[in-house]
Amino acid sequence: MNTLVIRNVRPMGSEATSVTIRNGRIADYGRNVEEGAEVLDGAGAILIPGLVEAHTHMDKTLLGMGWYRNEVGPRLIDKIENERTQRRILGIDPARQSARQAVLAASLGTTHIRTHVDVDTEVGIAGIEGVLKTRERYRDIVDIELVAFPQSGMLIRPGTVELMEKALQLGAQVVGGLDPAGIDRDPKGHLDVVFGLAERYGVPVDIHLHEPAELGAFSMELIIERTKALGLQGKVTVSHAFCLGMTDQEYVTALIDALAEARIHILTTAPASRPAPAVKRLTEAGIVVAAGSDGVRDTWGPYNNPDMLERALLVGLRNNLRRDDEVALALDTCTFGGARMMAIDDYGLQPGCWADLVLLDGETLAEAVVSRRPRKMVLKRGKVTARDGVAQVEAP
C-alpha cells in the first residue's frame, strides 16, 4: 500500500494531529506511523480540503501572452463581440492558455475547476477540444469539468445549438446558458434548448444570468419552473444572479424561497461593481452557494487571479463578512460550497475522502484567508502537487 503521514496539521484550524493517507484517500487521524510509510512535517499548518474554482473561463485567459490594452465598450454585448474579434487577432490557443491557468490554479491550492468554454459559430468546438486536452494532460493535479457555453447566444446565431450538442457528445459535462432574454431575446426558446439538452444527455445546467432587477427575476422564475417541472432539483446552477441584489427585497425574498424549494445553486464572483447575491442570507435559506474567479486576465478585463483564497477574501468584503466565523463562511463558498454545487464525490476531510488537501499558513481560517500566503503544500489524491506556491509540473 502507498501510505503517507503528514504530522502536525490542524484540520480546519483545530488541534494539531497527524493525518494518514493511504492509496490516495484519507485513512484516519492521530494514529501511529505505519512501518514503511512516508512521513512529512506539516509544521502546524491548517489543513483544508482542496479549493474549488466553480466558475471560470480557462479557454480564453491571456496568462503569459503579454499585456492586452483594453479599450472595450461598457455593454455586455461590446465585450462579447470584441472577444470574438480578438480571439483571432491574438491567436488565443485554448489548450495552451487553459494549461497555464490549470497549473497556476493548482499551485494556489485548487484541486477542482468548473470552466465555461465558448461554443459558437466562429470558434466552433475548438475551445472544447483544447480544454479537453488540458483536462487529460493535468488530471493528476486538478479535476476539470467543462461547461458547453454559448457565449455569443444560441438562437441569434443559427448553428450554435448543433455545436452545443456536439460539445456534449465530445465530453463537456454541463450544458450552459446565457441571459435568455437579454442576449437571445427569446427566454422560452433559449431555455427549451438548454433544458432539452440537459434532459437528452443527462447533464446538469449552469446558466449565466447577468440580467438585472425585474428582467433577471423574470428569467430566474422561468429557470425555477423548468427545474421543478423536469425534476432537476439539485442539478441547476444560476451563475452571477445579479437580480438577487436588486432593491425590491420582497421580490428577492420570494425568489430565495423558490430557489431553496427547487434546490437551485447560486454561483457568485462577488463583483465590486454590480448588485450581488447576499451569501449569508442564501446559505441561511439552505441554498448552496459557490464562488468563482470568472475571467482571468482576458479581453473582458485585466483583473483576477485563479486564487480561491483571494476569492474568499473578495466574497467576505463584498458581503461585509467580518467575524471569524463569517470569514470562514466566505472560505466555505470556495471549498465545500463549490464541491456541493459540482456534486464532487468523496470530498472533504473525513476518513474515506480523497486526499485532495491544502496546507495553509495562519493561526485561524480567517487569518489564512486575509493573509493569503503561498500555499505550504497541495496534494491531489495523496500526491504532493505544489510546495510553497510552486507547482511540481510546468505550464507551457
Short mmCIF file of N, CA, C and O in Angstrom, two decimals, residues 224-295:
data_model
loop_
_atom_site.label_atom_id
_atom_site.label_comp_id
_atom_site.label_asym_id
_atom_site.label_seq_id
_atom_site.Cartn_x
_atom_site.Cartn_y
_atom_site.Cartn_z
N ILE A 224 -36.58 28.39 -12.56
CA ILE A 224 -37.13 27.65 -11.43
C ILE A 224 -38.26 26.74 -11.89
O ILE A 224 -38.33 25.56 -11.52
N GLU A 225 -39.15 27.28 -12.74
CA GLU A 225 -40.27 26.47 -13.24
C GLU A 225 -39.76 25.25 -14.01
O GLU A 225 -40.26 24.13 -13.82
N ARG A 226 -38.78 25.45 -14.88
CA ARG A 226 -38.24 24.33 -15.67
C ARG A 226 -37.58 23.30 -14.76
O ARG A 226 -37.73 22.09 -14.97
N THR A 227 -36.84 23.78 -13.80
CA THR A 227 -36.13 22.86 -12.89
C THR A 227 -37.11 21.93 -12.19
O THR A 227 -36.91 20.71 -12.12
N LYS A 228 -38.18 22.49 -11.68
CA LYS A 228 -39.17 21.69 -10.95
C LYS A 228 -39.95 20.78 -11.89
O LYS A 228 -40.20 19.61 -11.57
N ALA A 229 -40.32 21.31 -13.04
CA ALA A 229 -41.14 20.52 -13.97
C ALA A 229 -40.38 19.30 -14.49
O ALA A 229 -40.99 18.24 -14.71
N LEU A 230 -39.07 19.45 -14.65
CA LEU A 230 -38.27 18.35 -15.22
C LEU A 230 -37.58 17.50 -14.16
O LEU A 230 -36.81 16.60 -14.49
N GLY A 231 -37.84 17.79 -12.89
CA GLY A 231 -37.23 17.00 -11.82
C GLY A 231 -35.73 17.17 -11.73
O GLY A 231 -35.02 16.22 -11.36
N LEU A 232 -35.23 18.36 -12.01
CA LEU A 232 -33.80 18.61 -12.00
C LEU A 232 -33.33 19.32 -10.72
O LEU A 232 -32.28 19.97 -10.71
N GLN A 233 -34.09 19.17 -9.65
CA GLN A 233 -33.68 19.77 -8.38
C GLN A 233 -32.29 19.29 -8.00
O GLN A 233 -31.98 18.11 -8.09
N GLY A 234 -31.45 20.24 -7.58
CA GLY A 234 -30.09 19.91 -7.18
C GLY A 234 -29.11 19.80 -8.33
O GLY A 234 -27.92 19.53 -8.11
N LYS A 235 -29.58 20.03 -9.55
CA LYS A 235 -28.71 19.88 -10.73
C LYS A 235 -28.62 21.14 -11.57
O LYS A 235 -28.10 21.11 -12.69
N VAL A 236 -29.12 22.25 -11.03
CA VAL A 236 -29.14 23.51 -11.78
C VAL A 236 -28.42 24.59 -10.97
O VAL A 236 -28.65 24.73 -9.76
N THR A 237 -27.57 25.33 -11.65
CA THR A 237 -26.87 26.46 -11.05
C THR A 237 -27.20 27.73 -11.83
O THR A 237 -27.23 27.71 -13.06
N VAL A 238 -27.44 28.81 -11.09
CA VAL A 238 -27.55 30.13 -11.70
C VAL A 238 -26.30 30.90 -11.30
O VAL A 238 -26.07 31.16 -10.11
N SER A 239 -25.49 31.24 -12.28
CA SER A 239 -24.26 31.98 -12.03
C SER A 239 -24.51 33.48 -12.11
O SER A 239 -25.28 33.95 -12.94
N HIS A 240 -23.82 34.20 -11.26
CA HIS A 240 -23.91 35.67 -11.14
C HIS A 240 -25.18 36.09 -10.42
O HIS A 240 -25.12 36.69 -9.36
N ALA A 241 -26.35 35.85 -11.02
CA ALA A 241 -27.63 36.12 -10.35
C ALA A 241 -27.69 37.53 -9.77
O ALA A 241 -28.07 37.74 -8.63
N PHE A 242 -27.31 38.51 -10.59
CA PHE A 242 -27.29 39.90 -10.13
C PHE A 242 -28.66 40.37 -9.65
O PHE A 242 -28.75 41.26 -8.80
N CYS A 243 -29.71 39.79 -10.20
CA CYS A 243 -31.05 40.22 -9.82
C CYS A 243 -31.34 40.00 -8.33
O CYS A 243 -32.18 40.67 -7.75
N LEU A 244 -30.62 39.08 -7.69
CA LEU A 244 -30.83 38.86 -6.25
C LEU A 244 -30.28 40.00 -5.41
O LEU A 244 -30.51 40.04 -4.20
N GLY A 245 -29.58 40.92 -6.04
CA GLY A 245 -29.10 42.10 -5.33
C GLY A 245 -29.95 43.33 -5.57
O GLY A 245 -29.56 44.44 -5.19
N MET A 246 -31.11 43.17 -6.21
CA MET A 246 -31.93 44.34 -6.54
C MET A 246 -32.57 44.93 -5.27
O MET A 246 -32.59 44.32 -4.21
N THR A 247 -33.11 46.13 -5.41
CA THR A 247 -33.60 46.86 -4.25
C THR A 247 -34.94 46.35 -3.73
O THR A 247 -35.25 46.56 -2.56
N ASP A 248 -35.72 45.71 -4.57
CA ASP A 248 -37.02 45.19 -4.14
C ASP A 248 -36.81 43.93 -3.31
O ASP A 248 -36.80 42.81 -3.84
N GLN A 249 -36.68 44.11 -2.02
CA GLN A 249 -36.33 42.98 -1.15
C GLN A 249 -37.47 41.99 -0.97
O GLN A 249 -37.23 40.80 -0.70
N GLU A 250 -38.70 42.43 -1.08
CA GLU A 250 -39.82 41.48 -1.01
C GLU A 250 -39.76 40.51 -2.18
O GLU A 250 -39.99 39.30 -2.02
N TYR A 251 -39.44 41.03 -3.34
CA TYR A 251 -39.30 40.18 -4.52
C TYR A 251 -38.12 39.22 -4.34
O TYR A 251 -38.20 38.03 -4.64
N VAL A 252 -37.01 39.73 -3.81
CA VAL A 252 -35.84 38.89 -3.56
C VAL A 252 -36.17 37.76 -2.59
O VAL A 252 -35.77 36.61 -2.80
N THR A 253 -36.92 38.08 -1.54
CA THR A 253 -37.30 37.05 -0.56
C THR A 253 -38.10 35.94 -1.24
O THR A 253 -37.87 34.75 -0.99
N ALA A 254 -39.03 36.32 -2.10
CA ALA A 254 -39.84 35.32 -2.80
C ALA A 254 -38.95 34.46 -3.72
O ALA A 254 -39.14 33.24 -3.80
N LEU A 255 -37.99 35.09 -4.39
CA LEU A 255 -37.08 34.33 -5.24
C LEU A 255 -36.23 33.36 -4.43
O LEU A 255 -36.02 32.21 -4.84
N ILE A 256 -35.72 33.82 -3.31
CA ILE A 256 -34.89 32.95 -2.47
C ILE A 256 -35.68 31.74 -1.99
O ILE A 256 -35.19 30.61 -2.02
N ASP A 257 -36.91 31.97 -1.57
CA ASP A 257 -37.76 30.85 -1.14
C ASP A 257 -37.96 29.85 -2.27
O ASP A 257 -37.90 28.63 -2.07
N ALA A 258 -38.20 30.37 -3.47
CA ALA A 258 -38.43 29.48 -4.61
C ALA A 258 -37.16 28.74 -5.01
O ALA A 258 -37.20 27.55 -5.37
N LEU A 259 -36.01 29.42 -4.95
CA LEU A 259 -34.73 28.77 -5.26
C LEU A 259 -34.43 27.65 -4.27
O LEU A 259 -33.96 26.57 -4.64
N ALA A 260 -34.71 27.91 -3.00
CA ALA A 260 -34.47 26.90 -1.97
C ALA A 260 -35.36 25.68 -2.20
O ALA A 260 -34.90 24.53 -2.08
N GLU A 261 -36.61 25.92 -2.54
CA GLU A 261 -37.54 24.81 -2.78
C GLU A 261 -37.10 23.96 -3.97
O GLU A 261 -37.20 22.73 -3.96
N ALA A 262 -36.59 24.64 -5.02
CA ALA A 262 -36.15 23.92 -6.22
C ALA A 262 -34.71 23.40 -6.11
O ALA A 262 -34.22 22.76 -7.03
N ARG A 263 -34.06 23.69 -4.99
CA ARG A 263 -32.67 23.28 -4.75
C ARG A 263 -31.76 23.73 -5.90
O ARG A 263 -30.92 22.97 -6.40
N ILE A 264 -31.92 24.97 -6.30
CA ILE A 264 -31.06 25.57 -7.32
C ILE A 264 -29.88 26.23 -6.62
O ILE A 264 -30.04 26.94 -5.63
N HIS A 265 -28.69 26.00 -7.15
CA HIS A 265 -27.47 26.56 -6.56
C HIS A 265 -27.20 27.96 -7.12
O HIS A 265 -27.60 28.28 -8.25
N ILE A 266 -26.48 28.75 -6.36
CA ILE A 266 -26.10 30.08 -6.79
C ILE A 266 -24.57 30.18 -6.78
O ILE A 266 -23.92 29.81 -5.81
N LEU A 267 -24.04 30.71 -7.89
CA LEU A 267 -22.61 30.95 -8.01
C LEU A 267 -22.37 32.44 -8.02
O LEU A 267 -22.98 33.17 -8.82
N THR A 268 -21.48 32.90 -7.15
CA THR A 268 -21.14 34.31 -7.12
C THR A 268 -19.66 34.52 -7.37
O THR A 268 -18.83 33.70 -6.97
N THR A 269 -19.34 35.62 -8.05
CA THR A 269 -17.95 36.04 -8.19
C THR A 269 -17.65 37.20 -7.25
O THR A 269 -16.55 37.75 -7.28
N ALA A 270 -18.65 37.58 -6.45
CA ALA A 270 -18.51 38.72 -5.52
C ALA A 270 -18.09 39.98 -6.25
O ALA A 270 -17.07 40.59 -5.92
N PRO A 271 -18.84 40.42 -7.27
CA PRO A 271 -18.42 41.56 -8.07
C PRO A 271 -18.45 42.86 -7.27
O PRO A 271 -19.31 43.07 -6.42
N ALA A 272 -17.51 43.74 -7.58
CA ALA A 272 -17.44 45.02 -6.88
C ALA A 272 -18.36 46.06 -7.49
O ALA A 272 -18.75 47.01 -6.81
N SER A 273 -18.73 45.87 -8.76
CA SER A 273 -19.42 46.93 -9.49
C SER A 273 -20.87 46.62 -9.83
O SER A 273 -21.53 47.42 -10.49
N ARG A 274 -21.36 45.47 -9.44
CA ARG A 274 -22.74 45.08 -9.77
C ARG A 274 -23.46 44.63 -8.51
O ARG A 274 -22.83 44.19 -7.54
N PRO A 275 -24.80 44.69 -8.50
CA PRO A 275 -25.52 44.07 -7.39
C PRO A 275 -25.16 42.59 -7.30
O PRO A 275 -24.86 41.97 -8.31
N ALA A 276 -25.18 42.05 -6.11
CA ALA A 276 -24.72 40.67 -5.96
C ALA A 276 -25.61 39.92 -4.96
O ALA A 276 -26.20 40.54 -4.06
N PRO A 277 -25.71 38.61 -5.11
CA PRO A 277 -26.46 37.82 -4.13
C PRO A 277 -25.84 37.93 -2.74
O PRO A 277 -24.62 38.01 -2.60
N ALA A 278 -26.67 37.94 -1.73
CA ALA A 278 -26.21 38.01 -0.34
C ALA A 278 -25.88 36.60 0.14
O ALA A 278 -26.78 35.80 0.40
N VAL A 279 -24.61 36.30 0.26
CA VAL A 279 -24.16 34.93 0.55
C VAL A 279 -24.73 34.41 1.86
O VAL A 279 -25.26 33.29 1.92
N LYS A 280 -24.65 35.19 2.91
CA LYS A 280 -25.11 34.71 4.21
C LYS A 280 -26.61 34.45 4.21
O LYS A 280 -27.09 33.44 4.73
N ARG A 281 -27.36 35.33 3.58
CA ARG A 281 -28.81 35.16 3.51
C ARG A 281 -29.17 33.90 2.73
O ARG A 281 -30.08 33.16 3.11
N LEU A 282 -28.48 33.66 1.64
CA LEU A 282 -28.77 32.47 0.83
C LEU A 282 -28.42 31.19 1.58
O LEU A 282 -29.21 30.22 1.56
N THR A 283 -27.28 31.15 2.23
CA THR A 283 -26.89 29.94 2.95
C THR A 283 -27.83 29.68 4.13
O THR A 283 -28.15 28.52 4.42
N GLU A 284 -28.29 30.74 4.78
CA GLU A 284 -29.24 30.56 5.87
C GLU A 284 -30.57 30.01 5.37
O GLU A 284 -31.30 29.35 6.11
N ALA A 285 -30.87 30.24 4.09
CA ALA A 285 -32.09 29.70 3.49
C ALA A 285 -31.89 28.27 2.99
O ALA A 285 -32.84 27.65 2.48
N GLY A 286 -30.68 27.74 3.14
CA GLY A 286 -30.40 26.37 2.72
C GLY A 286 -29.95 26.23 1.28
O GLY A 286 -29.89 25.12 0.75
N ILE A 287 -29.61 27.34 0.64
CA ILE A 287 -29.17 27.32 -0.76
C ILE A 287 -27.67 27.11 -0.81
O ILE A 287 -26.91 27.74 -0.07
N VAL A 288 -27.22 26.23 -1.69
CA VAL A 288 -25.79 26.02 -1.90
C VAL A 288 -25.23 27.24 -2.63
O VAL A 288 -25.73 27.63 -3.68
N VAL A 289 -24.19 27.83 -2.06
CA VAL A 289 -23.53 28.99 -2.67
C VAL A 289 -22.07 28.64 -2.91
O VAL A 289 -21.36 28.22 -1.99
N ALA A 290 -21.64 28.81 -4.14
CA ALA A 290 -20.25 28.56 -4.52
C ALA A 290 -19.67 29.86 -5.08
O ALA A 290 -20.38 30.84 -5.30
N ALA A 291 -18.36 29.85 -5.32
CA ALA A 291 -17.69 31.05 -5.80
C ALA A 291 -16.73 30.70 -6.92
O ALA A 291 -16.25 29.57 -7.03
N GLY A 292 -16.44 31.72 -7.75
CA GLY A 292 -15.50 31.52 -8.84
C GLY A 292 -14.83 32.81 -9.23
O GLY A 292 -15.29 33.91 -8.89
N SER A 293 -13.75 32.68 -9.98
CA SER A 293 -12.96 33.83 -10.40
C SER A 293 -13.50 34.50 -11.65
O SER A 293 -13.13 35.64 -11.95
N ASP A 294 -14.33 33.78 -12.42
CA ASP A 294 -14.82 34.26 -13.71
C ASP A 294 -13.63 34.37 -14.66
O ASP A 294 -12.71 33.56 -14.62
N GLY A 295 -13.59 35.39 -15.51
CA GLY A 295 -12.48 35.53 -16.44
C GLY A 295 -11.20 35.94 -15.73
O GLY A 295 -11.23 36.78 -14.83
#
